[in-house]
Amino acid sequence: MDSPVRPRHGLGCLSTPAARCRLRALNLYRERTVMVAKPTHNLPLVFSALVLTMLMSSLGQMIFSTALPTIVGELGGVEHMSWVISAFLTTMTIGMPLSGKLGDMVGRKWLYIGGIGVFVVGSTLGGFAQSMAVLIIGRAIQGFGAGFMMISSQAIIAEVTTSRERGKFMGIMGGVFGLSSVLGPVLGGWFTDGPGWRWGLWMNIPLGLLAMTVCTLVLKLRVGEVSLKRFDALGATTIAITTTCLILMTTWGGSEYAWTSPTILSLAAAVVLGIAATIVVESRADEPLIPIELFKNRNMVLTTGATTVLGLTMFGVLGYMPTYLQMVHTLTPTQAGLMMIPMMVGLIITSTAVGFLIARTGHYKAYPIIGLAITAAALWWMSHLSAQTSLQQLGVEFLVFGIGLGFVQQVLVLIVQNSFPLTLVGTATAANNFFRQIGGALGASLVGSFFIHNMKNELEANLPQAFARMGDAGAAYAQEFAHSGASSLTPSSVSALPDPIREVVLHAYNDGLTPVIALMVPLAIAALLLVLPITEEHLKETIS
């Protein structure tokens, strides 16, 4: 903890009552606005609650990826199916910068607890939904709470630990984030095959109430002194509109609408105008949501660029690899999720080990460089997958990819937090996560668009020859495919196809995804080049 404020020249002699009074006032003001609460936290208990909410918020992004067909079958509304994921993603992305700035202004404790409450309300509403519209509304509420939970949990760690010891805690959180990315599809498949998809929402109710109780009782944080009247409402509006248009554009483009359609072009124009308006508004606001001054910091610019690219590659692979495994290797949804465990193991072990090494040595610059080099190598290796690749080799490739992510993911957040004072940690952390989420949304949508486009081209080029080799039976299958296309294919239906047609389908899915993974290799190398000039600053050993 920093030493008390010393009177500057001209303040007066400390022997006078007025000078001593001014000194006490200065010290009290500093304690209330800059310093965190005295270290009386039950840190293991607090950290357990933070990890639990981090897990809940990140699980929400992926848990329904394997349950959507069942949800649509029960609630109807197939035309709105994508919104079950998109609504959560949109509101979560919007909630991140709001949480960071509000936490810096008014304090994080009740903002964090309130975010958990909003998440529980959304989970309850979605869990009892009897229509697709109500489920989507519940998911949107849930996502907004998740954005507050994710940013607040990372920023609170910055309040209760020093930068030096923070590495090990952020490493564990990085492992939790990786765990949820893999565990989401597994749990979604397990709930769908077992007690029902609604339990993917209902499980958040007791967990959220437990986390709220623990944090209410034991969490003691600083209280901000900035009035909410200075909150950047106009900046929040422009960021929300721009983010929504960007996610809609990348979600709909190439799937529901052609990239050259008026709808997508209009959204693209709105994104460009929104970015320009946001820059103007944020540069003039008294308390900007994403201060332009943050990007005058060299490390902030470099880590944000690398984080955006990392989010694109990570979510691009994780979003479609379960589908690849189901269609090419005819695995069930649960089995496909379980195949991602090597990636989870590599990420968790590496992220945790790197965190402890940083806490011990105080050095961190080498880890993102090593991690992005491994990530690029793993992506290159995965781009050479074929329909004949064994599951054992796939597991090893996923393990290497997870190790690469573990070296870099949370270290970038640590670098950002160490570059700013405590009063800006929430805002800086939120900005960094915001751009990672944007990268993730771009990755999931763009990879999906290219994947589907490549797959359809492969099917159109090779299916006619397969039908011709089968004679009359092939003509019947040709009529069926002409009527329903590839949209009706499932892992079970693919395994039941005749050998010539099945081979074409398997290779179409394989050759549809692997070229897109190859495109991510230069992106990972670009992120590597971005982290090379990062300046390694001394990790702070006081909470200030």
Coordinates of C-alpha atoms in Angstrom, one line a residue:
M1 CA 0.0 0.0 0.0
D2 CA 1.3 3.4 -0.9
S3 CA 2.6 5.8 1.9
P4 CA 0.3 8.6 3.1
V5 CA 0.2 11.8 1.1
R6 CA 2.9 14.2 2.1
P7 CA 2.2 17.9 2.2
R8 CA 3.8 19.7 -0.7
H9 CA 5.8 23.0 -0.4
G10 CA 3.4 25.7 0.6
L11 CA 1.0 23.4 2.4
G12 CA 2.2 24.7 5.7
C13 CA 3.9 23.3 8.7
L14 CA 2.6 20.0 10.1
S15 CA 2.7 21.5 13.5
T16 CA -0.3 23.8 12.8
P17 CA -3.8 22.4 13.3
A18 CA -4.9 23.6 9.8
A19 CA -2.1 21.8 8.1
R20 CA -2.7 18.6 10.0
C21 CA -6.4 18.8 9.1
R22 CA -5.6 19.3 5.5
L23 CA -3.3 16.3 5.5
R24 CA -5.9 14.1 7.1
A25 CA -8.4 15.2 4.5
L26 CA -6.0 14.4 1.7
N27 CA -5.3 11.0 3.1
L28 CA -8.9 10.2 3.6
Y29 CA -9.8 11.3 0.1
R30 CA -7.0 9.2 -1.4
E31 CA -8.1 6.1 0.6
R32 CA -11.7 6.5 -0.6
T33 CA -11.0 7.1 -4.3
V34 CA -7.8 5.2 -5.2
M35 CA -7.0 2.6 -2.5
V36 CA -8.8 -0.7 -2.2
A37 CA -10.2 -1.9 1.0
K38 CA -7.7 -3.2 3.5
P39 CA -6.7 -6.8 2.7
T40 CA -9.2 -8.4 5.0
H41 CA -10.7 -10.5 2.2
N42 CA -11.1 -14.2 2.5
L43 CA -9.3 -14.4 -0.8
P44 CA -9.8 -18.1 -1.6
L45 CA -13.6 -17.8 -1.0
V46 CA -13.8 -14.5 -3.0
F47 CA -11.8 -16.0 -5.8
S48 CA -13.9 -19.1 -5.9
A49 CA -17.0 -17.0 -6.3
L50 CA -15.3 -15.0 -9.1
V51 CA -14.3 -18.2 -10.9
L52 CA -17.9 -19.5 -10.6
T53 CA -19.4 -16.5 -12.2
M54 CA -16.7 -16.4 -14.9
L55 CA -17.6 -20.0 -15.7
M56 CA -21.3 -19.2 -15.8
S57 CA -20.9 -16.2 -18.0
S58 CA -18.6 -17.9 -20.5
L59 CA -20.5 -21.1 -20.5
G60 CA -23.6 -19.2 -21.7
Q61 CA -21.9 -18.5 -25.1
M62 CA -21.5 -22.1 -26.2
I63 CA -23.9 -24.3 -24.1
F64 CA -26.7 -24.3 -26.7
S65 CA -24.6 -24.9 -29.8
T66 CA -25.5 -28.7 -29.6
A67 CA -29.1 -28.2 -28.3
L68 CA -30.6 -25.9 -31.0
P69 CA -32.3 -28.6 -33.1
T70 CA -34.1 -29.9 -30.0
I71 CA -35.1 -26.4 -28.9
V72 CA -36.5 -25.6 -32.3
G73 CA -38.4 -28.9 -32.3
E74 CA -40.0 -28.1 -29.0
L75 CA -40.7 -24.3 -29.3
G76 CA -40.9 -23.9 -33.1
G77 CA -39.6 -20.7 -34.8
V78 CA -36.8 -22.2 -36.8
E79 CA -36.4 -18.9 -38.7
H80 CA -35.3 -17.3 -35.3
M81 CA -33.0 -20.2 -34.3
S82 CA -29.7 -18.2 -34.7
W83 CA -31.0 -15.5 -32.2
V84 CA -30.7 -18.0 -29.3
I85 CA -26.9 -17.5 -29.7
S86 CA -26.8 -14.0 -31.3
A87 CA -29.0 -12.3 -28.7
F88 CA -26.7 -13.5 -25.9
L89 CA -23.6 -12.5 -27.8
T90 CA -24.9 -9.0 -28.7
T91 CA -26.0 -8.0 -25.2
M92 CA -22.9 -9.5 -23.6
T93 CA -20.6 -7.5 -25.9
I94 CA -22.5 -4.3 -25.1
G95 CA -22.5 -4.9 -21.4
M96 CA -18.7 -5.2 -21.2
P97 CA -17.6 -1.6 -21.6
L98 CA -20.6 -0.4 -19.5
S99 CA -19.5 -2.6 -16.7
G100 CA -15.9 -1.5 -16.8
K101 CA -16.7 2.2 -16.8
L102 CA -19.4 2.1 -14.2
G103 CA -17.2 0.0 -11.9
D104 CA -14.4 2.6 -12.1
M105 CA -16.9 5.4 -11.4
V106 CA -19.1 4.0 -8.6
G107 CA -17.3 0.9 -7.4
R108 CA -17.7 -2.8 -8.4
K109 CA -19.2 -4.7 -5.6
W110 CA -22.9 -4.0 -6.1
L111 CA -22.5 -3.6 -9.8
Y112 CA -21.0 -7.2 -9.9
I113 CA -23.7 -8.6 -7.6
G114 CA -26.4 -6.8 -9.7
G115 CA -24.9 -8.4 -12.9
I116 CA -25.2 -11.9 -11.3
G117 CA -28.9 -11.0 -10.4
V118 CA -29.6 -10.0 -14.0
F119 CA -28.0 -13.2 -15.3
V120 CA -30.2 -15.3 -12.9
V121 CA -33.3 -13.5 -14.0
G122 CA -32.5 -14.1 -17.7
S123 CA -31.8 -17.8 -16.9
T124 CA -35.1 -18.2 -15.1
L125 CA -37.1 -16.5 -17.8
G126 CA -35.4 -18.6 -20.6
G127 CA -35.7 -21.8 -18.6
F128 CA -39.5 -21.5 -18.3
A129 CA -40.0 -20.2 -21.8
Q130 CA -42.8 -21.7 -23.8
S131 CA -42.0 -19.8 -27.1
M132 CA -38.9 -18.9 -29.0
A133 CA -39.6 -15.2 -28.5
V134 CA -39.5 -15.6 -24.7
L135 CA -36.4 -17.7 -24.8
I136 CA -34.6 -15.1 -26.9
I137 CA -35.6 -12.3 -24.5
G138 CA -34.3 -14.4 -21.6
R139 CA -31.1 -15.0 -23.4
A140 CA -30.6 -11.3 -24.2
I141 CA -31.1 -10.5 -20.5
Q142 CA -28.8 -13.3 -19.5
G143 CA -26.1 -12.0 -21.9
F144 CA -26.2 -8.5 -20.5
G145 CA -25.7 -9.8 -17.0
A146 CA -22.8 -12.1 -18.3
G147 CA -21.0 -9.0 -19.7
F148 CA -21.1 -7.4 -16.3
M149 CA -20.0 -10.6 -14.6
M150 CA -17.1 -11.3 -16.9
I151 CA -15.5 -7.8 -16.7
S152 CA -16.2 -7.3 -13.0
S153 CA -14.7 -10.6 -12.0
Q154 CA -11.4 -9.7 -13.8
A155 CA -11.4 -6.1 -12.5
I156 CA -12.1 -7.2 -8.9
I157 CA -9.0 -9.4 -9.0
A158 CA -7.1 -6.3 -9.8
E159 CA -8.5 -4.7 -6.7
V160 CA -7.7 -7.4 -4.2
T161 CA -4.2 -8.5 -5.5
T162 CA -1.0 -6.9 -6.7
S163 CA 0.1 -7.1 -10.3
R164 CA 2.9 -9.4 -9.3
E165 CA 0.6 -12.0 -7.7
R166 CA -2.2 -11.4 -10.1
G167 CA -0.6 -13.5 -12.8
K168 CA -1.4 -16.8 -11.1
F169 CA -5.1 -15.8 -10.5
M170 CA -5.5 -14.5 -14.1
G171 CA -3.9 -17.8 -15.3
I172 CA -6.5 -19.8 -13.4
M173 CA -9.3 -17.6 -14.9
G174 CA -7.8 -18.2 -18.4
G175 CA -8.1 -21.9 -17.7
V176 CA -11.7 -21.5 -16.6
F177 CA -12.5 -19.6 -19.8
G178 CA -11.0 -22.4 -21.9
L179 CA -12.8 -25.0 -19.8
S180 CA -16.2 -23.3 -20.5
S181 CA -15.5 -23.0 -24.2
V182 CA -15.1 -26.8 -24.4
L183 CA -17.5 -27.7 -21.6
G184 CA -20.4 -25.7 -23.1
P185 CA -21.0 -28.1 -26.1
V186 CA -20.5 -31.1 -23.8
L187 CA -23.0 -29.9 -21.2
G188 CA -25.4 -28.8 -23.9
G189 CA -25.4 -32.3 -25.5
W190 CA -25.6 -34.0 -22.1
F191 CA -28.6 -31.9 -20.9
T192 CA -30.3 -32.4 -24.3
D193 CA -29.9 -36.2 -24.2
G194 CA -30.7 -36.4 -20.4
P195 CA -32.8 -34.2 -18.2
G196 CA -33.6 -31.6 -20.9
W197 CA -32.1 -28.5 -22.4
R198 CA -33.8 -26.2 -19.9
W199 CA -31.4 -27.4 -17.2
G200 CA -28.7 -25.6 -19.1
L201 CA -30.4 -22.4 -17.8
W202 CA -31.9 -23.6 -14.5
M203 CA -28.5 -24.7 -13.2
N204 CA -27.5 -21.0 -13.1
I205 CA -30.1 -20.1 -10.5
P206 CA -28.6 -21.9 -7.4
L207 CA -25.1 -21.2 -8.6
G208 CA -25.8 -17.5 -9.1
L209 CA -27.6 -17.1 -5.7
L210 CA -24.6 -18.8 -4.0
A211 CA -22.2 -16.4 -5.6
M212 CA -24.3 -13.4 -4.7
T213 CA -24.5 -14.5 -1.1
V214 CA -20.7 -15.1 -0.8
C215 CA -19.8 -11.7 -2.4
T216 CA -22.4 -9.8 -0.3
L217 CA -20.9 -11.2 2.9
V218 CA -17.1 -11.2 2.3
L219 CA -16.3 -8.8 -0.6
K220 CA -15.1 -5.4 0.5
L221 CA -14.0 -3.0 -2.3
R222 CA -13.4 0.6 -2.7
V223 CA -16.3 3.0 -3.3
G224 CA -15.9 5.4 -6.2
E225 CA -16.6 9.1 -5.9
V226 CA -17.6 10.0 -9.5
S227 CA -21.2 11.1 -9.9
L228 CA -23.4 9.0 -12.3
K229 CA -24.5 12.3 -13.8
R230 CA -21.1 12.3 -15.7
F231 CA -21.8 8.8 -17.2
D232 CA -21.2 8.7 -21.0
A233 CA -24.8 7.9 -22.1
L234 CA -24.2 9.1 -25.6
G235 CA -21.1 7.0 -26.0
A236 CA -23.0 4.0 -24.6
T237 CA -25.7 4.5 -27.2
T238 CA -23.3 4.8 -30.2
I239 CA -21.2 1.8 -29.0
A240 CA -24.4 -0.3 -28.5
I241 CA -25.8 0.6 -32.0
T242 CA -22.4 0.0 -33.7
T243 CA -21.8 -3.3 -32.0
T244 CA -25.3 -4.5 -32.7
C245 CA -25.0 -3.6 -36.4
L246 CA -21.6 -5.3 -36.6
I247 CA -22.7 -8.6 -35.1
L248 CA -25.9 -8.6 -37.2
M249 CA -23.9 -8.0 -40.3
T250 CA -21.4 -10.8 -39.6
T251 CA -24.1 -13.2 -38.4
W252 CA -26.5 -12.7 -41.3
G253 CA -24.0 -12.1 -44.0
G254 CA -23.5 -15.1 -46.3
S255 CA -26.2 -17.1 -44.5
E256 CA -29.6 -15.4 -44.2
Y257 CA -28.6 -12.6 -46.7
A258 CA -26.0 -12.4 -49.4
W259 CA -23.0 -10.2 -48.6
T260 CA -24.1 -7.8 -51.4
S261 CA -27.7 -7.6 -50.3
P262 CA -29.1 -4.2 -49.4
T263 CA -29.6 -5.4 -45.8
I264 CA -25.9 -6.3 -45.3
L265 CA -24.7 -3.2 -47.1
S266 CA -26.9 -1.0 -45.0
L267 CA -25.6 -2.6 -41.8
A268 CA -22.0 -2.1 -43.1
A269 CA -22.6 1.6 -43.7
A270 CA -24.1 1.9 -40.2
V271 CA -21.0 0.2 -38.7
V272 CA -18.7 2.7 -40.5
L273 CA -20.8 5.7 -39.4
G274 CA -21.1 4.3 -35.9
I275 CA -17.4 3.9 -35.5
A276 CA -16.8 7.5 -36.7
A277 CA -19.5 8.8 -34.4
T278 CA -18.1 6.8 -31.4
I279 CA -14.6 8.2 -31.9
V280 CA -16.0 11.8 -32.0
V281 CA -18.2 11.3 -28.9
E282 CA -15.6 9.5 -26.8
S283 CA -13.0 12.1 -27.6
R284 CA -15.2 14.8 -26.2
A285 CA -16.9 13.1 -23.2
D286 CA -16.0 13.9 -19.6
E287 CA -16.0 10.3 -18.6
P288 CA -15.8 8.3 -21.8
L289 CA -16.9 4.7 -21.9
I290 CA -13.8 3.7 -23.9
P291 CA -11.4 6.6 -23.5
I292 CA -9.4 7.4 -26.6
E293 CA -6.5 8.1 -24.3
L294 CA -6.2 4.4 -23.5
F295 CA -4.9 3.9 -27.0
K296 CA -2.1 6.3 -26.5
N297 CA -0.6 3.6 -24.5
R298 CA 1.6 1.4 -26.7
N299 CA 1.0 -1.8 -24.8
M300 CA -2.8 -1.2 -24.9
V301 CA -2.8 -0.8 -28.7
L302 CA -0.6 -3.9 -29.3
T303 CA -2.4 -6.2 -26.9
T304 CA -5.8 -5.0 -28.2
G305 CA -4.9 -5.9 -31.8
A306 CA -3.5 -9.3 -30.7
T307 CA -6.6 -9.9 -28.6
T308 CA -8.9 -9.2 -31.4
V309 CA -7.1 -11.6 -33.8
L310 CA -6.9 -14.2 -31.0
G311 CA -10.6 -14.0 -30.4
L312 CA -11.2 -14.4 -34.2
T313 CA -9.1 -17.6 -34.5
M314 CA -10.2 -19.1 -31.2
F315 CA -14.0 -18.8 -31.7
G316 CA -13.6 -19.5 -35.4
V317 CA -12.2 -23.0 -34.6
L318 CA -14.3 -23.7 -31.5
G319 CA -17.5 -22.6 -33.2
Y320 CA -17.3 -25.2 -36.0
M321 CA -15.0 -28.0 -34.9
P322 CA -17.8 -29.8 -33.1
T323 CA -19.9 -29.7 -36.3
Y324 CA -16.9 -31.0 -38.2
L325 CA -16.4 -33.9 -35.8
Q326 CA -20.1 -34.8 -36.0
M327 CA -20.3 -34.8 -39.8
V328 CA -16.9 -36.1 -40.8
H329 CA -16.3 -38.6 -38.0
T330 CA -20.1 -39.3 -37.3
L331 CA -19.8 -38.5 -33.6
T332 CA -22.7 -37.7 -31.4
P333 CA -23.0 -34.1 -30.0
T334 CA -21.7 -35.3 -26.6
Q335 CA -18.8 -37.3 -28.1
A336 CA -17.8 -34.3 -30.2
G337 CA -17.7 -32.1 -27.1
L338 CA -15.6 -34.7 -25.3
M339 CA -13.1 -34.7 -28.2
M340 CA -12.4 -31.1 -27.3
I341 CA -11.1 -32.1 -23.8
P342 CA -7.4 -32.2 -24.9
M343 CA -7.7 -28.6 -26.0
M344 CA -9.2 -27.8 -22.6
V345 CA -6.5 -29.7 -20.7
G346 CA -3.7 -28.0 -22.7
L347 CA -5.2 -24.5 -22.1
I348 CA -5.9 -25.0 -18.4
I349 CA -2.5 -26.5 -17.5
T350 CA -0.5 -24.0 -19.5
S351 CA -2.5 -21.0 -18.4
T352 CA -2.2 -21.9 -14.8
A353 CA 1.5 -22.7 -15.0
V354 CA 2.3 -19.5 -16.8
G355 CA 0.4 -17.5 -14.2
F356 CA 2.4 -19.0 -11.4
L357 CA 5.7 -18.4 -13.3
I358 CA 4.8 -14.8 -13.9
A359 CA 4.0 -14.4 -10.2
R360 CA 7.4 -16.0 -9.3
T361 CA 9.7 -14.2 -11.8
G362 CA 7.9 -11.0 -12.6
H363 CA 8.5 -11.5 -16.3
Y364 CA 5.8 -12.0 -18.9
K365 CA 6.8 -10.8 -22.4
A366 CA 8.0 -14.1 -23.7
Y367 CA 4.8 -16.0 -23.1
P368 CA 2.5 -14.4 -25.7
I369 CA 5.3 -14.7 -28.3
I370 CA 5.7 -18.4 -27.6
G371 CA 1.9 -19.0 -27.4
L372 CA 1.1 -17.3 -30.7
A373 CA 3.9 -19.2 -32.4
I374 CA 2.5 -22.5 -31.1
T375 CA -1.1 -21.4 -32.0
A376 CA 0.0 -20.6 -35.6
A377 CA 1.8 -24.0 -35.9
A378 CA -1.3 -25.8 -34.5
L379 CA -3.6 -24.0 -37.0
W380 CA -1.3 -25.0 -39.9
W381 CA -1.4 -28.6 -38.7
M382 CA -5.2 -28.6 -38.4
S383 CA -5.5 -27.1 -41.9
H384 CA -4.1 -30.5 -43.2
L385 CA -6.9 -32.6 -41.7
S386 CA -8.6 -35.1 -43.9
A387 CA -11.6 -37.4 -43.5
Q388 CA -9.1 -40.3 -42.8
T389 CA -7.3 -38.4 -40.0
S390 CA -7.5 -40.6 -36.8
L391 CA -9.3 -39.3 -33.7
Q392 CA -6.0 -39.8 -31.8
Q393 CA -4.2 -37.4 -34.1
L394 CA -7.0 -34.9 -33.8
G395 CA -6.7 -35.1 -30.0
V396 CA -3.0 -34.3 -30.2
E397 CA -3.7 -31.3 -32.5
F398 CA -6.3 -30.0 -30.2
L399 CA -3.9 -30.3 -27.3
V400 CA -1.2 -28.3 -29.0
F401 CA -3.8 -25.6 -30.0
G402 CA -4.9 -25.4 -26.3
I403 CA -1.3 -25.1 -25.1
G404 CA -0.8 -22.2 -27.5
L405 CA -3.9 -20.4 -26.2
G406 CA -2.9 -21.0 -22.6
F407 CA 0.4 -19.2 -23.1
V408 CA -1.2 -16.0 -24.4
Q409 CA -4.9 -15.5 -23.5
Q410 CA -4.9 -14.1 -19.9
V411 CA -1.3 -12.7 -20.1
L412 CA -2.6 -10.1 -22.5
V413 CA -5.2 -9.0 -20.0
L414 CA -2.5 -8.8 -17.3
I415 CA -0.3 -6.6 -19.5
V416 CA -3.3 -4.2 -20.0
Q417 CA -4.0 -4.1 -16.3
N418 CA -0.4 -3.4 -15.4
S419 CA -0.3 -0.5 -17.8
F420 CA -2.9 1.6 -16.0
P421 CA -3.7 2.8 -12.5
L422 CA -6.4 1.0 -10.5
T423 CA -8.9 3.7 -11.2
L424 CA -8.7 2.8 -14.9
V425 CA -8.3 -1.0 -14.6
G426 CA -12.0 -1.8 -15.1
T427 CA -12.2 0.5 -18.2
A428 CA -9.0 -0.9 -19.8
T429 CA -10.0 -4.5 -19.0
A430 CA -13.4 -4.0 -20.5
A431 CA -12.0 -2.4 -23.6
N432 CA -9.6 -5.3 -24.1
N433 CA -12.3 -7.9 -23.6
F434 CA -14.7 -6.0 -25.8
F435 CA -12.4 -6.2 -28.7
R436 CA -11.7 -9.9 -28.1
Q437 CA -15.5 -10.5 -28.1
I438 CA -15.8 -8.5 -31.4
G439 CA -13.0 -10.7 -32.8
G440 CA -14.9 -13.8 -31.6
A441 CA -18.1 -12.7 -33.2
L442 CA -16.3 -12.0 -36.5
G443 CA -14.5 -15.3 -36.3
A444 CA -17.6 -17.4 -35.7
S445 CA -19.6 -15.7 -38.4
L446 CA -16.9 -15.3 -41.1
V447 CA -15.7 -18.9 -40.6
G448 CA -19.2 -20.1 -40.8
S449 CA -19.9 -18.2 -44.0
F450 CA -16.8 -19.4 -45.7
F451 CA -17.2 -23.0 -44.4
I452 CA -20.8 -23.2 -45.8
H453 CA -19.8 -21.7 -49.1
N454 CA -16.9 -24.1 -49.6
M455 CA -18.9 -27.1 -48.5
K456 CA -21.8 -26.3 -51.0
N457 CA -19.3 -25.8 -53.8
E458 CA -17.7 -29.2 -53.0
L459 CA -21.1 -30.9 -53.0
E460 CA -22.2 -29.3 -56.2
A461 CA -19.0 -30.3 -58.0
N462 CA -18.8 -33.9 -56.8
L463 CA -22.3 -35.3 -56.1
P464 CA -23.4 -35.6 -59.7
Q465 CA -20.6 -38.1 -60.4
A466 CA -21.5 -40.1 -57.3
F467 CA -25.1 -40.2 -58.4
A468 CA -24.2 -41.3 -61.9
R469 CA -22.1 -44.2 -60.5
M470 CA -25.1 -45.5 -58.7
G471 CA -27.5 -45.7 -61.6
D472 CA -31.2 -45.7 -60.8
A473 CA -30.7 -45.5 -57.1
G474 CA -28.4 -42.5 -57.6
A475 CA -31.2 -40.8 -59.5
A476 CA -33.5 -41.2 -56.5
Y477 CA -30.9 -39.7 -54.1
A478 CA -30.3 -36.9 -56.6
Q479 CA -34.0 -35.9 -56.4
E480 CA -33.9 -36.0 -52.6
F481 CA -30.8 -33.8 -52.5
A482 CA -32.3 -31.4 -55.0
H483 CA -35.4 -31.0 -52.7
S484 CA -33.7 -30.7 -49.3
G485 CA -30.0 -30.1 -50.1
A486 CA -27.4 -30.4 -47.4
S487 CA -29.6 -28.7 -44.8
S488 CA -31.2 -31.9 -43.8
L489 CA -28.0 -33.9 -43.2
T490 CA -27.3 -35.1 -39.7
P491 CA -24.5 -37.4 -38.4
S492 CA -26.9 -40.3 -38.3
S493 CA -28.3 -39.7 -41.8
V494 CA -24.8 -39.3 -43.3
S495 CA -23.7 -42.7 -41.8
A496 CA -26.7 -44.3 -43.5
L497 CA -25.9 -43.0 -47.0
P498 CA -24.5 -45.3 -49.7
D499 CA -20.7 -45.3 -49.7
P500 CA -20.2 -43.1 -52.9
I501 CA -22.5 -40.4 -51.6
R502 CA -21.2 -40.6 -48.0
E503 CA -17.6 -40.2 -49.2
V504 CA -18.5 -37.1 -51.1
V505 CA -20.3 -35.6 -48.1
L506 CA -17.5 -36.3 -45.7
H507 CA -14.9 -34.8 -48.0
A508 CA -17.1 -31.8 -48.6
Y509 CA -17.3 -31.0 -44.9
N510 CA -13.6 -31.6 -44.5
D511 CA -12.5 -29.6 -47.5
G512 CA -15.0 -26.9 -46.6
L513 CA -13.4 -26.2 -43.2
T514 CA -9.7 -26.9 -43.6
P515 CA -9.0 -24.0 -46.1
V516 CA -10.6 -21.6 -43.7
I517 CA -8.4 -22.8 -40.9
A518 CA -5.4 -22.3 -43.2
L519 CA -6.5 -18.6 -43.6
M520 CA -6.1 -18.2 -39.9
V521 CA -2.4 -19.1 -39.9
P522 CA -1.3 -15.7 -41.3
L523 CA -3.7 -14.0 -38.8
A524 CA -1.9 -15.8 -35.9
I525 CA 1.4 -14.7 -37.3
A526 CA 0.2 -11.1 -37.5
A527 CA -0.8 -11.3 -33.9
L528 CA 2.7 -12.6 -33.1
L529 CA 4.2 -9.6 -34.9
L530 CA 2.0 -7.3 -32.8
V531 CA 3.2 -8.6 -29.5
L532 CA 6.9 -8.5 -30.3
P533 CA 7.2 -4.7 -29.7
I534 CA 5.4 -4.9 -26.3
T535 CA 7.3 -3.2 -23.6
E536 CA 7.8 -5.3 -20.5
E537 CA 7.1 -3.1 -17.5
H538 CA 7.8 -3.9 -13.9
L539 CA 4.8 -5.7 -12.3
K540 CA 3.4 -3.6 -9.5
E541 CA 3.8 -5.1 -6.0
T542 CA 1.3 -2.8 -4.4
I543 CA -2.5 -2.5 -4.9
S544 CA -2.8 1.0 -6.3

